[in-house]
Short mmCIF file of C-alpha atoms (C1' of nucleotides) in Angstrom, two decimals:
data_model
loop_
_atom_site.label_atom_id
_atom_site.label_comp_id
_atom_site.label_asym_id
_atom_site.label_seq_id
_atom_site.Cartn_x
_atom_site.Cartn_y
_atom_site.Cartn_z
CA MET A 1 -140.02 -25.15 54.12
CA ARG A 2 -136.30 -25.35 54.68
CA PRO A 3 -135.26 -28.93 55.53
CA ALA A 4 -133.97 -29.34 59.07
CA ASN A 5 -130.92 -31.27 57.86
CA LYS A 6 -129.97 -28.76 55.17
CA ARG A 7 -126.26 -28.09 54.78
CA ARG A 8 -124.28 -25.73 52.63
CA ILE A 9 -122.06 -27.47 50.09
CA ALA A 10 -119.08 -25.67 51.62
CA ASP A 11 -119.75 -27.50 54.89
CA VAL A 12 -120.12 -30.85 53.15
CA LEU A 13 -116.86 -30.54 51.24
CA GLY A 14 -115.04 -28.71 54.00
CA GLY A 15 -115.37 -31.55 56.47
CA GLY A 16 -118.11 -29.88 58.47
CA VAL A 17 -120.41 -32.85 57.93
CA ALA A 18 -119.52 -36.36 59.05
CA VAL A 19 -119.42 -39.27 56.64
CA GLY A 20 -122.56 -41.28 57.24
CA ASP A 21 -124.77 -38.28 57.97
CA THR A 22 -128.00 -37.90 56.05
CA ILE A 23 -128.34 -34.33 54.84
CA THR A 24 -130.08 -32.15 52.28
CA VAL A 25 -128.42 -29.76 49.88
CA GLU A 26 -130.17 -27.27 47.62
CA GLY A 27 -128.63 -25.76 44.55
CA TRP A 28 -128.28 -25.75 40.78
CA VAL A 29 -127.06 -28.46 38.43
CA ARG A 30 -123.79 -27.80 36.70
CA THR A 31 -123.32 -31.11 34.82
CA ARG A 32 -124.91 -34.55 34.63
CA ARG A 33 -123.13 -37.72 33.51
CA ASP A 34 -124.97 -41.00 33.18
CA SER A 35 -123.62 -44.43 33.77
CA LYS A 36 -125.73 -47.19 32.29
CA ALA A 37 -124.46 -49.33 35.11
CA GLY A 38 -127.43 -47.78 36.78
CA LEU A 39 -126.52 -44.40 38.19
CA SER A 40 -125.93 -40.78 37.27
CA PHE A 41 -123.47 -38.22 38.55
CA VAL A 42 -124.92 -34.78 39.08
CA HIS A 43 -122.69 -31.88 40.05
CA VAL A 44 -124.58 -29.36 42.17
CA HIS A 45 -123.41 -25.92 43.25
CA ASP A 46 -124.97 -23.50 45.73
CA GLY A 47 -122.49 -20.61 45.72
CA SER A 48 -121.04 -21.41 49.13
CA CYS A 49 -117.67 -22.51 47.76
CA PHE A 50 -115.84 -23.04 44.49
CA GLU A 51 -116.31 -26.79 44.10
CA PRO A 52 -119.68 -28.35 43.38
CA VAL A 53 -120.75 -31.46 45.27
CA GLN A 54 -121.05 -34.70 43.33
CA VAL A 55 -124.44 -36.27 43.82
CA VAL A 56 -124.64 -39.96 42.95
CA ALA A 57 -128.15 -40.76 41.76
CA PRO A 58 -128.96 -44.49 41.63
CA GLN A 59 -131.56 -45.74 39.17
CA GLU A 60 -133.63 -47.03 42.07
CA LEU A 61 -134.83 -43.48 42.70
CA PRO A 62 -138.54 -43.41 41.80
CA ASN A 63 -138.09 -40.40 39.51
CA TYR A 64 -134.82 -41.59 37.96
CA GLN A 65 -136.12 -42.25 34.46
CA ALA A 66 -138.68 -39.48 34.42
CA GLU A 67 -136.65 -36.66 35.95
CA VAL A 68 -133.06 -37.37 36.92
CA LEU A 69 -132.09 -38.40 33.39
CA LYS A 70 -133.58 -35.14 32.10
CA LEU A 71 -131.58 -32.85 34.39
CA THR A 72 -129.51 -30.29 32.51
CA ALA A 73 -127.27 -27.40 33.48
CA GLY A 74 -129.15 -24.79 35.45
CA CYS A 75 -131.93 -26.95 36.90
CA ALA A 76 -132.65 -26.23 40.56
CA VAL A 77 -132.70 -29.30 42.80
CA ARG A 78 -133.17 -30.36 46.39
CA VAL A 79 -131.17 -33.47 47.19
CA GLU A 80 -131.44 -35.61 50.26
CA GLY A 81 -128.73 -38.18 50.64
CA ASP A 82 -126.00 -39.81 52.67
CA VAL A 83 -122.52 -38.34 52.83
CA VAL A 84 -120.16 -41.11 51.73
CA ALA A 85 -116.50 -41.45 50.87
CA SER A 86 -116.17 -41.17 47.10
CA GLN A 87 -115.30 -44.27 45.08
CA GLY A 88 -114.08 -42.09 42.24
CA LYS A 89 -111.24 -39.65 41.90
CA GLY A 90 -111.57 -35.90 42.07
CA GLN A 91 -113.46 -35.58 45.34
CA SER A 92 -113.07 -37.09 48.78
CA VAL A 93 -116.74 -37.20 49.67
CA GLU A 94 -119.93 -37.24 47.68
CA LEU A 95 -123.64 -37.37 48.30
CA ARG A 96 -125.43 -40.67 47.64
CA GLY A 97 -128.90 -39.39 46.80
CA THR A 98 -131.93 -40.97 48.46
CA ARG A 99 -134.36 -38.35 47.17
CA ILE A 100 -133.89 -35.85 44.35
CA GLU A 101 -136.55 -33.22 43.95
CA VAL A 102 -136.54 -30.94 40.93
CA VAL A 103 -137.47 -27.53 42.27
CA GLY A 104 -137.13 -25.66 38.98
CA TRP A 105 -136.60 -26.96 35.45
CA VAL A 106 -134.72 -25.24 32.65
CA GLU A 107 -137.54 -24.79 30.20
CA ASP A 108 -135.45 -25.07 27.04
CA PRO A 109 -132.06 -26.71 27.62
CA ASP A 110 -131.11 -26.17 24.00
CA THR A 111 -131.06 -22.41 24.40
CA TYR A 112 -130.10 -22.10 28.09
CA PRO A 113 -127.33 -19.51 27.85
CA MET A 114 -125.02 -21.14 30.39
CA GLN A 115 -123.36 -24.25 29.04
CA PRO A 116 -120.89 -26.44 30.91
CA LYS A 117 -118.00 -25.13 28.85
CA ARG A 118 -115.78 -22.14 28.60
CA HIS A 119 -117.57 -18.93 27.65
CA THR A 120 -115.95 -15.64 26.76
CA MET A 121 -116.17 -12.88 29.33
CA GLU A 122 -117.80 -10.68 26.68
CA TYR A 123 -120.57 -13.19 26.19
CA LEU A 124 -121.12 -13.60 29.92
CA ARG A 125 -121.60 -9.84 30.19
CA GLU A 126 -124.55 -10.14 27.84
CA VAL A 127 -126.21 -12.59 30.22
CA ALA A 128 -125.33 -10.80 33.44
CA HIS A 129 -128.40 -12.22 35.18
CA LEU A 130 -127.15 -15.80 34.70
CA ARG A 131 -123.39 -15.38 34.79
CA PRO A 132 -123.11 -15.69 38.59
CA ARG A 133 -123.76 -19.40 38.00
CA THR A 134 -120.40 -19.78 36.30
CA ASN A 135 -117.22 -20.80 38.06
CA ILE A 136 -115.43 -17.55 37.40
CA ILE A 137 -118.16 -15.09 38.31
CA GLY A 138 -119.04 -17.16 41.37
CA ALA A 139 -115.41 -16.96 42.45
CA VAL A 140 -115.28 -13.21 41.77
CA THR A 141 -118.43 -12.77 43.82
CA ARG A 142 -116.99 -14.53 46.86
CA VAL A 143 -113.68 -12.67 46.52
CA ARG A 144 -115.49 -9.36 46.24
CA HIS A 145 -117.50 -10.09 49.35
CA THR A 146 -114.47 -11.27 51.29
CA LEU A 147 -112.49 -8.16 50.39
CA ALA A 148 -115.42 -5.90 51.31
CA MET A 149 -115.70 -7.55 54.70
CA ALA A 150 -111.93 -7.33 55.13
CA VAL A 151 -112.08 -3.59 54.46
CA HIS A 152 -114.68 -3.07 57.15
CA ARG A 153 -112.88 -5.39 59.54
CA PHE A 154 -109.58 -3.57 59.05
CA PHE A 155 -111.04 -0.17 59.84
CA HIS A 156 -113.33 -1.38 62.60
CA ASP A 157 -110.47 -3.10 64.40
CA ARG A 158 -108.57 0.19 64.37
CA GLY A 159 -111.46 2.21 65.71
CA PHE A 160 -112.55 3.90 62.49
CA CYS A 161 -116.16 4.93 61.92
CA TRP A 162 -117.79 4.09 58.61
CA ILE A 163 -119.42 7.29 57.37
CA HIS A 164 -122.26 7.08 54.87
CA THR A 165 -121.50 10.10 52.76
CA PRO A 166 -124.26 11.23 50.40
CA ILE A 167 -124.83 9.80 46.96
CA ILE A 168 -126.54 12.98 45.79
CA THR A 169 -124.65 16.20 46.16
CA ALA A 170 -125.83 19.71 45.48
CA SER A 171 -122.51 21.36 46.13
CA ASP A 172 -121.38 22.48 42.71
CA ALA A 173 -117.76 22.42 43.71
CA GLU A 174 -116.64 18.84 43.61
CA GLY A 175 -114.58 19.51 40.56
CA ALA A 176 -113.10 16.11 39.78
CA GLY A 177 -114.51 14.86 36.53
CA GLN A 178 -117.83 14.87 34.70
CA MET A 179 -120.84 14.43 36.94
CA PHE A 180 -124.26 12.87 36.34
CA LYS A 181 -127.08 15.35 36.77
CA VAL A 182 -129.87 14.52 39.19
CA SER A 183 -133.15 16.23 38.34
CA THR A 184 -136.90 15.80 38.30
CA LEU A 185 -137.40 18.54 35.72
CA ASP A 186 -139.26 17.67 32.54
CA LEU A 187 -136.46 17.53 30.00
CA ALA A 188 -138.90 18.20 27.17
CA ASN A 189 -140.21 21.32 28.85
CA LEU A 190 -137.53 22.96 30.97
CA PRO A 191 -138.40 25.95 33.15
CA ARG A 192 -136.37 29.03 32.21
CA THR A 193 -135.15 32.09 34.05
CA PRO A 194 -135.88 35.49 32.50
CA ALA A 195 -132.37 35.38 31.08
CA GLY A 196 -133.13 32.12 29.31
CA ALA A 197 -131.05 29.75 31.43
CA VAL A 198 -132.51 26.58 32.90
CA ASP A 199 -134.22 27.53 36.19
CA TYR A 200 -132.86 24.96 38.63
CA GLY A 201 -134.63 26.87 41.40
CA GLN A 202 -137.70 24.92 40.36
CA ASP A 203 -135.86 21.60 40.48
CA PHE A 204 -136.28 19.04 43.28
CA PHE A 205 -133.43 20.38 45.42
CA GLY A 206 -133.92 24.01 44.45
CA LYS A 207 -130.55 23.99 42.76
CA GLN A 208 -128.47 21.83 40.48
CA ALA A 209 -127.68 18.41 41.93
CA HIS A 210 -125.37 15.59 40.88
CA LEU A 211 -124.30 12.09 41.79
CA THR A 212 -121.18 12.13 43.93
CA VAL A 213 -117.75 11.74 42.38
CA SER A 214 -116.07 11.39 45.78
CA GLY A 215 -117.07 11.30 49.41
CA GLN A 216 -113.84 12.91 50.55
CA LEU A 217 -114.94 16.48 51.20
CA ASN A 218 -117.93 15.26 53.20
CA VAL A 219 -115.96 12.69 55.14
CA GLU A 220 -113.42 15.31 56.18
CA THR A 221 -116.16 16.93 58.27
CA TYR A 222 -116.66 13.75 60.27
CA CYS A 223 -112.91 13.28 60.52
CA MET A 224 -112.81 16.60 62.38
CA ALA A 225 -114.97 15.05 65.09
CA MET A 226 -114.51 11.27 65.00
CA SER A 227 -110.74 11.34 64.30
CA GLN A 228 -110.67 8.20 62.16
CA VAL A 229 -113.31 7.67 59.52
CA TYR A 230 -113.82 6.12 56.11
CA THR A 231 -116.32 5.95 53.31
CA PHE A 232 -117.10 2.85 51.31
CA GLY A 233 -119.84 3.30 48.80
CA PRO A 234 -120.85 3.88 45.20
CA THR A 235 -119.24 6.66 43.22
CA PHE A 236 -120.16 8.01 39.80
CA ARG A 237 -118.23 9.46 36.89
CA ALA A 238 -119.93 10.54 33.67
CA GLU A 239 -116.74 10.49 31.62
CA ASN A 240 -116.97 8.86 28.21
CA SER A 241 -114.07 6.56 28.87
CA ASN A 242 -114.28 3.08 27.47
CA THR A 243 -111.45 1.04 28.94
CA ARG A 244 -111.05 -2.13 30.93
CA ARG A 245 -110.25 -0.06 34.03
CA HIS A 246 -113.17 2.39 34.13
CA LEU A 247 -116.80 2.26 35.16
CA ALA A 248 -119.47 4.95 35.32
CA GLU A 249 -120.55 3.52 38.67
CA PHE A 250 -117.95 2.02 40.97
CA TRP A 251 -117.25 1.59 44.66
CA MET A 252 -114.61 3.66 46.38
CA ILE A 253 -112.94 3.42 49.77
CA GLU A 254 -111.73 6.69 51.30
CA PRO A 255 -110.25 6.73 54.81
CA GLU A 256 -109.45 10.03 56.50
CA ILE A 257 -107.34 10.40 59.66
CA ALA A 258 -106.95 13.44 61.94
CA PHE A 259 -103.75 14.58 63.65
CA ALA A 260 -101.85 12.84 60.87
CA ASP A 261 -99.44 13.74 58.12
CA LEU A 262 -98.47 12.23 54.78
CA ASN A 263 -96.21 9.62 56.33
CA ASP A 264 -99.01 8.42 58.56
CA ASP A 265 -101.17 8.25 55.48
CA ALA A 266 -98.65 6.15 53.57
CA GLN A 267 -98.31 3.82 56.55
CA LEU A 268 -102.07 3.42 56.73
CA ALA A 269 -102.22 2.61 53.03
CA GLU A 270 -99.53 -0.03 53.42
CA ASP A 271 -101.14 -1.64 56.46
CA PHE A 272 -104.52 -1.56 54.71
CA LEU A 273 -103.44 -3.31 51.51
CA LYS A 274 -101.53 -5.97 53.41
CA ALA A 275 -104.44 -6.63 55.74
CA ILE A 276 -107.18 -7.05 53.16
CA TYR A 277 -105.10 -9.24 50.86
CA ALA A 278 -103.84 -11.39 53.73
CA ARG A 279 -107.41 -12.01 54.72
CA LEU A 280 -108.33 -12.88 51.16
CA LEU A 281 -105.54 -15.45 50.84
CA ASP A 282 -106.55 -16.90 54.16
CA GLU A 283 -110.29 -17.13 53.59
CA ARG A 284 -110.65 -17.87 49.88
CA LYS A 285 -107.97 -20.38 49.04
CA ASP A 286 -110.34 -22.30 46.76
CA ASP A 287 -111.26 -19.31 44.60
CA MET A 288 -107.72 -17.94 44.51
CA ALA A 289 -106.44 -21.34 43.39
CA PHE A 290 -108.88 -21.14 40.49
CA PHE A 291 -107.69 -17.67 39.49
CA GLU A 292 -104.10 -18.81 39.78
CA LYS A 293 -104.74 -21.78 37.52
CA HIS A 294 -107.05 -20.32 34.90
CA VAL A 295 -106.85 -16.53 34.94
CA ASP A 296 -103.53 -15.18 36.19
CA LYS A 297 -100.69 -17.53 37.15
CA ASP A 298 -99.03 -14.83 39.25
CA CYS A 299 -101.95 -13.56 41.29
CA VAL A 300 -101.35 -15.52 44.48
CA ARG A 301 -97.59 -14.99 44.35
CA ARG A 302 -98.15 -11.27 43.74
CA LEU A 303 -100.37 -10.91 46.79
CA ALA A 304 -98.09 -12.99 48.98
CA ALA A 305 -95.14 -10.86 47.90
CA MET A 306 -97.00 -7.65 48.68
CA ILE A 307 -97.94 -8.87 52.14
CA GLU A 308 -94.29 -9.63 52.88
CA ALA A 309 -92.77 -6.59 51.20
CA ARG A 310 -91.64 -3.46 52.94
CA PHE A 311 -93.21 -0.61 50.97
CA GLU A 312 -90.58 1.73 49.63
CA ARG A 313 -91.10 5.48 50.01
CA MET A 314 -89.72 7.71 47.31
CA ASP A 315 -89.91 11.43 46.74
CA TYR A 316 -91.42 12.46 43.41
CA GLY A 317 -88.22 14.38 42.63
CA ASP A 318 -86.13 11.27 43.20
CA ALA A 319 -88.51 9.26 41.06
CA ILE A 320 -88.02 11.72 38.21
CA THR A 321 -84.25 11.57 38.67
CA GLN A 322 -84.30 7.77 38.53
CA LEU A 323 -86.54 7.74 35.46
CA GLU A 324 -84.31 10.28 33.72
CA ALA A 325 -81.32 8.08 34.49
CA ALA A 326 -83.13 5.08 33.05
CA SER A 327 -83.97 7.07 29.98
CA ALA A 328 -80.29 8.04 29.62
CA ARG A 329 -79.41 4.35 29.81
CA GLY A 330 -81.57 3.76 26.78
CA VAL A 331 -84.92 2.79 28.28
CA LYS A 332 -87.57 4.06 25.90
CA PHE A 333 -90.61 5.92 27.16
CA GLU A 334 -93.39 7.15 24.92
CA PHE A 335 -93.64 10.29 27.06
CA PRO A 336 -90.34 12.02 27.94
CA VAL A 337 -89.59 12.46 31.62
CA THR A 338 -89.39 15.97 33.04
CA TRP A 339 -89.92 17.45 36.49
CA GLY A 340 -93.45 18.81 36.75
CA MET A 341 -95.17 16.20 34.64
CA ASP A 342 -97.61 13.68 35.95
CA LEU A 343 -96.26 10.15 35.83
CA GLN A 344 -97.68 8.17 32.92
CA SER A 345 -98.68 4.54 33.30
CA GLU A 346 -95.43 3.46 31.67
CA HIS A 347 -93.39 5.47 34.17
CA GLU A 348 -95.30 4.17 37.16
CA ARG A 349 -94.87 0.60 36.03
CA TYR A 350 -91.15 1.05 35.37
CA LEU A 351 -90.68 2.55 38.81
CA THR A 352 -92.43 -0.22 40.69
CA GLU A 353 -91.45 -3.14 38.46
CA GLU A 354 -87.89 -2.33 37.40
CA ILE A 355 -86.43 0.24 39.79
CA VAL A 356 -88.01 -0.65 43.12
CA LYS A 357 -89.14 -4.17 42.22
CA GLY A 358 -91.97 -3.93 44.71
CA PRO A 359 -94.63 -1.62 46.06
CA VAL A 360 -93.61 2.01 46.37
CA ALA A 361 -95.26 5.17 47.66
CA VAL A 362 -94.28 8.15 45.54
CA MET A 363 -94.66 11.32 47.57
CA ASN A 364 -94.68 15.10 47.20
CA TYR A 365 -95.86 15.83 43.67
CA PRO A 366 -95.69 19.19 41.87
CA LYS A 367 -98.66 21.25 42.93
CA GLY A 368 -99.58 22.08 39.34
CA ILE A 369 -100.86 18.59 38.67
CA LYS A 370 -102.72 18.01 41.91
CA ALA A 371 -106.01 19.05 43.52
CA PHE A 372 -106.61 22.29 45.41
CA TYR A 373 -107.11 20.65 48.82
CA MET A 374 -103.68 19.04 49.01
CA ARG A 375 -101.30 20.54 51.53
CA CYS A 376 -98.61 22.85 50.22
CA ASN A 377 -95.07 21.91 51.14
CA GLU A 378 -92.51 24.42 52.37
CA ASP A 379 -90.64 24.35 49.05
CA GLY A 380 -93.58 26.23 47.52
CA ARG A 381 -93.76 24.03 44.46
CA THR A 382 -94.89 20.62 45.70
CA VAL A 383 -97.85 19.32 47.67
CA ALA A 384 -98.10 16.48 50.19
CA ALA A 385 -99.64 13.99 47.77
CA MET A 386 -98.80 10.32 47.43
CA ASP A 387 -99.54 7.49 45.03
CA VAL A 388 -98.99 3.89 45.99
CA LEU A 389 -97.70 1.99 42.97
CA ALA A 390 -97.62 -1.79 42.72
CA PRO A 391 -96.02 -4.15 40.20
CA GLY A 392 -98.37 -5.30 37.51
CA ILE A 393 -100.90 -2.55 37.87
CA GLY A 394 -99.28 0.81 38.58
CA GLU A 395 -101.23 3.22 40.73
CA ILE A 396 -103.46 1.42 43.19
CA ILE A 397 -103.97 4.14 45.79
CA GLY A 398 -103.89 7.94 45.60
CA GLY A 399 -103.92 10.14 48.65
CA SER A 400 -102.66 13.29 50.30
CA GLN A 401 -102.31 15.32 53.44
CA ARG A 402 -105.02 17.98 53.29
CA GLU A 403 -104.38 21.70 53.52
CA GLU A 404 -105.51 22.56 57.04
CA ARG A 405 -104.36 26.21 56.99
CA LEU A 406 -107.15 28.52 55.85
CA ASP A 407 -104.94 31.19 54.30
CA ARG A 408 -103.03 28.63 52.24
CA LEU A 409 -106.25 26.88 51.22
CA ASP A 410 -107.78 30.17 50.07
CA ALA A 411 -104.64 30.98 48.14
CA ARG A 412 -104.87 27.63 46.32
CA ILE A 413 -108.57 28.09 45.60
CA ALA A 414 -107.85 31.49 44.08
CA GLU A 415 -104.78 30.23 42.23
CA MET A 416 -106.84 27.52 40.53
CA GLY A 417 -109.60 29.90 39.54
CA LEU A 418 -112.15 28.39 41.91
CA ASN A 419 -114.72 30.39 43.87
CA ALA A 420 -114.14 30.45 47.66
CA ALA A 421 -117.86 31.04 48.20
CA ASP A 422 -118.55 27.55 46.88
CA TYR A 423 -116.50 26.02 49.70
CA GLY A 424 -118.18 27.59 52.71
CA TRP A 425 -118.55 24.56 54.95
CA TYR A 426 -115.25 23.08 53.80
CA ARG A 427 -113.46 26.30 54.74
CA ASP A 428 -115.27 26.30 58.11
CA LEU A 429 -113.37 23.17 59.06
CA ARG A 430 -110.20 25.28 58.84
CA ARG A 431 -111.74 28.05 60.94
CA TYR A 432 -112.95 25.93 63.86
CA GLY A 433 -110.37 23.69 65.46
CA THR A 434 -108.44 22.76 62.36
CA VAL A 435 -105.87 19.97 62.60
CA PRO A 436 -103.46 18.31 60.19
CA HIS A 437 -105.21 15.40 58.51
CA ALA A 438 -104.75 13.09 55.57
CA GLY A 439 -106.48 10.36 53.61
CA PHE A 440 -106.50 8.34 50.46
CA GLY A 441 -108.81 6.82 47.88
CA LEU A 442 -108.95 3.30 46.50
CA GLY A 443 -111.14 1.99 43.72
CA PHE A 444 -112.64 -1.18 45.10
CA GLU A 445 -113.04 -2.90 41.72
CA ARG A 446 -109.42 -2.23 40.88
CA ALA A 447 -108.41 -3.84 44.14
CA ILE A 448 -110.38 -6.91 43.06
CA GLN A 449 -108.76 -6.88 39.63
CA TYR A 450 -105.36 -6.71 41.24
CA ALA A 451 -106.13 -9.68 43.45
CA THR A 452 -107.68 -11.92 40.81
CA GLY A 453 -106.05 -10.88 37.55
CA VAL A 454 -109.48 -10.43 35.96
CA GLU A 455 -108.62 -8.10 33.11
CA ASN A 456 -111.85 -6.22 32.51
CA ILE A 457 -113.30 -4.23 35.41
CA ARG A 458 -116.81 -4.98 34.12
CA ASP A 459 -116.36 -8.57 35.25
CA VAL A 460 -115.65 -7.82 38.91
CA ILE A 461 -118.87 -5.88 39.58
CA PRO A 462 -122.25 -7.64 39.37
CA PHE A 463 -123.96 -5.18 37.02
CA PRO A 464 -121.47 -2.92 35.26
CA ARG A 465 -122.48 0.58 34.22
CA ALA A 466 -120.42 2.17 31.46
CA PRO A 467 -121.07 4.31 28.39
CA ARG A 468 -123.96 2.69 26.47
CA GLN A 469 -124.12 -0.10 29.03
CA ALA A 470 -126.82 -0.05 31.72
CA ASP A 471 -128.71 -3.27 31.03
CA PHE A 472 -130.00 -5.49 33.81
"C1'" U B 1 -113.27 11.13 22.47
"C1'" C B 2 -108.91 9.33 19.24
"C1'" C B 3 -106.25 4.91 17.03
"C1'" G B 4 -106.53 -0.33 15.81
"C1'" G B 5 -109.29 -4.96 15.54
"C1'" C B 6 -113.75 -7.78 15.42
"C1'" G B 7 -119.28 -9.00 14.32
"C1'" U B 8 -120.93 -16.35 10.56
"C1'" A B 9 -125.58 -22.07 14.32
"C1'" G B 10 -127.47 -21.76 21.49
"C1'" C B 11 -121.69 -21.03 22.57
"C1'" U B 12 -116.37 -20.94 20.50
"C1'" C B 13 -114.71 -20.37 15.79
"C1'" A B 14 -113.14 -21.82 10.33
"C1'" G B 15 -114.79 -20.18 5.59
"C1'" U B 16 -108.97 -20.04 0.12
"C1'" C B 17 -109.02 -16.22 -5.82
"C1'" G B 18 -116.20 -13.38 -5.26
"C1'" G B 19 -119.49 -19.05 -7.32
"C1'" U B 20 -125.94 -21.41 -3.38
"C1'" A B 21 -122.87 -22.41 4.50
"C1'" G B 22 -118.79 -25.78 7.81
"C1'" A B 23 -116.33 -27.95 12.46
"C1'" G B 24 -116.03 -28.56 17.75
"C1'" C B 25 -118.88 -27.91 22.04
"C1'" G B 26 -123.90 -27.69 23.75
"C1'" G B 27 -129.07 -30.00 22.71
"C1'" G B 28 -132.03 -34.60 21.05
"C1'" U B 29 -131.88 -40.12 20.08
"C1'" G B 30 -129.20 -44.70 20.71
"C1'" G B 31 -124.67 -47.37 22.48
"C1'" C B 32 -120.92 -47.79 26.32
"C1'" U B 33 -118.64 -46.66 31.02
"C1'" G B 34 -118.03 -45.25 39.20
"C1'" U B 35 -118.25 -40.94 35.72
"C1'" U B 36 -114.86 -36.09 36.34
"C1'" A B 37 -115.52 -30.25 30.52
"C1'" A B 38 -116.36 -38.63 29.86
"C1'" C B 39 -116.38 -41.46 25.18
"C1'" C B 40 -118.68 -43.51 20.19
"C1'" A B 41 -122.64 -43.18 16.29
"C1'" C B 42 -126.70 -40.62 14.22
"C1'" C B 43 -130.18 -36.15 14.00
"C1'" A B 44 -131.73 -30.90 14.09
"C1'" U B 45 -130.22 -25.68 13.90
"C1'" G B 46 -128.30 -19.82 10.17
"C1'" U B 47 -132.14 -12.56 8.16
"C1'" C B 48 -123.46 -14.49 7.75
"C1'" G B 49 -124.80 -7.16 12.98
"C1'" G B 50 -128.37 -3.22 10.07
"C1'" G B 51 -128.72 -0.33 5.54
"C1'" G B 52 -126.77 1.02 0.81
"C1'" G B 53 -123.38 0.11 -3.39
"C1'" U B 54 -120.11 -2.70 -7.17
"C1'" U B 55 -121.04 -7.44 -9.82
"C1'" C B 56 -124.21 -12.28 -13.95
"C1'" G B 57 -123.31 -13.60 -8.75
"C1'" A B 58 -121.21 -10.87 -2.13
"C1'" G B 59 -120.18 -14.24 4.32
"C1'" U B 60 -116.00 -12.52 1.08
"C1'" C B 61 -114.91 -6.12 -2.25
"C1'" C B 62 -116.52 -0.62 -1.27
"C1'" C B 63 -119.48 3.16 1.68
"C1'" U B 64 -122.23 4.07 6.02
"C1'" C B 65 -124.53 3.21 10.71
"C1'" C B 66 -124.80 0.21 15.17
"C1'" G B 67 -122.51 -2.90 18.74
"C1'" C B 68 -118.32 -5.20 21.09
"C1'" C B 69 -112.96 -5.80 22.28
"C1'" G B 70 -107.89 -3.83 22.92
"C1'" G B 71 -104.67 0.53 23.33
"C1'" A B 72 -104.36 5.91 24.39
"C1'" G B 73 -106.37 10.09 27.06
"C1'" C B 74 -108.94 10.85 31.83
"C1'" C B 75 -108.77 8.67 36.25
"C1'" A B 76 -110.25 5.14 40.87
#
RNA sequence: UCCGGCGUAGCUCAGUCGGUAGAGCGGGUGGCUGUUAACCACCAUGUCGGGGGUUCGAGUCCCUCCGCCGGAGCCA
């Protein structure tokens, strides 16, 4: 079925195929222009690179009148032809077609949703099954893939194990945020306990179950055996938040390292960001050039600057002091700055964009605003938490050293009104060979947004799930 | 969830003071050209988001519902 001389368009345009070779490409038509001098120009893309290949179709082709002149955007074609130096401008080589086979027609070109013109991102979302054929979503798709591979490559090269933490969790103690319920019970006819509550004992798992909101607690168990581990998988939040930065289903990366403290964690975060973005700039110059030209003029410069920058480290207390000083100088913040508050977006951006003018890891936050598992510092009022802030986006990574001391962990659980019995296996890790350890979390889609400048997170994931949005 | 904005042709939009609906692109036909989101001429296309109200008359004003976008909150 597949022609022996088939080549990807990336190889044709990238110099991987010699001028003079006879090859076959398979792909989809983007545009067709006719020259009555007796030939047509058909741009064909196959997803392998940003640029389409220009196929020159001479009128001598047997199906020129009947088929070639009827090609429209979206038609699937198989083209056999000779690679030749282009006579026109805009491409160095092109394909002089000797045989053009229409594999799949567009049945009604008048209503084909993808036109060779600029569409709004909102419209493209409504045709999510066809939008990967556009320049921008094609570029996003390759960037997403490249970053995903770079994530795995980074950790693999350092000896980390990728841990497939569960999607379904029955531990009712995850805490962070609204969770989606997982159940096979008949919602119209729920079993009840004598007291009248829903009887989850009759449910599939024998108890209430949810979709995971984080793989961290699970991955800590493997960290206490494999030393260096990470998760990279789907994560779910049932919050009714409708913003350009939130999804109900997104992908999260969570490394966890043993025999490590908060400084090791911050160093890992810095090395990680630099590594994945360096790889992106190296491997996807074509797509990044498109984003730089049409989406976000600063995106390439921003990544290059981050790769070169030395990440600043700043104590939360110092950050507050600096923000208070800025406020005293007349800088206006919507939310006043006081020790003990969580940093608002405006504060984070001012810190990284105006004060530090570069990436910064803010460390040691007040314990009142952070999770129970973060390690208590000796001052008694802060925990070993860190956020990595970057210009243009604010928080890009959040992490912490974990509380490895059982008595301190129990004290925090009690202090926050949680039930120690719900954390049996998590507490066990502190009873059997506990060690200092730390980790962080990164939203994969936000990392893509940061790299590309694509404003709405729904456009950097193939099929976005959000409140009232689960089509396709 | 709260605040603000938007919803008109396949797509992007215009539509004045309330008076029977327009352009560009795309599509079709023809012309022209080694073309580059080509160009020129002609042709076709509308439940003006749904419902209700005011009015002689509503795309336009009012109410309501739905959807989308932006900001905030929450966070990744």
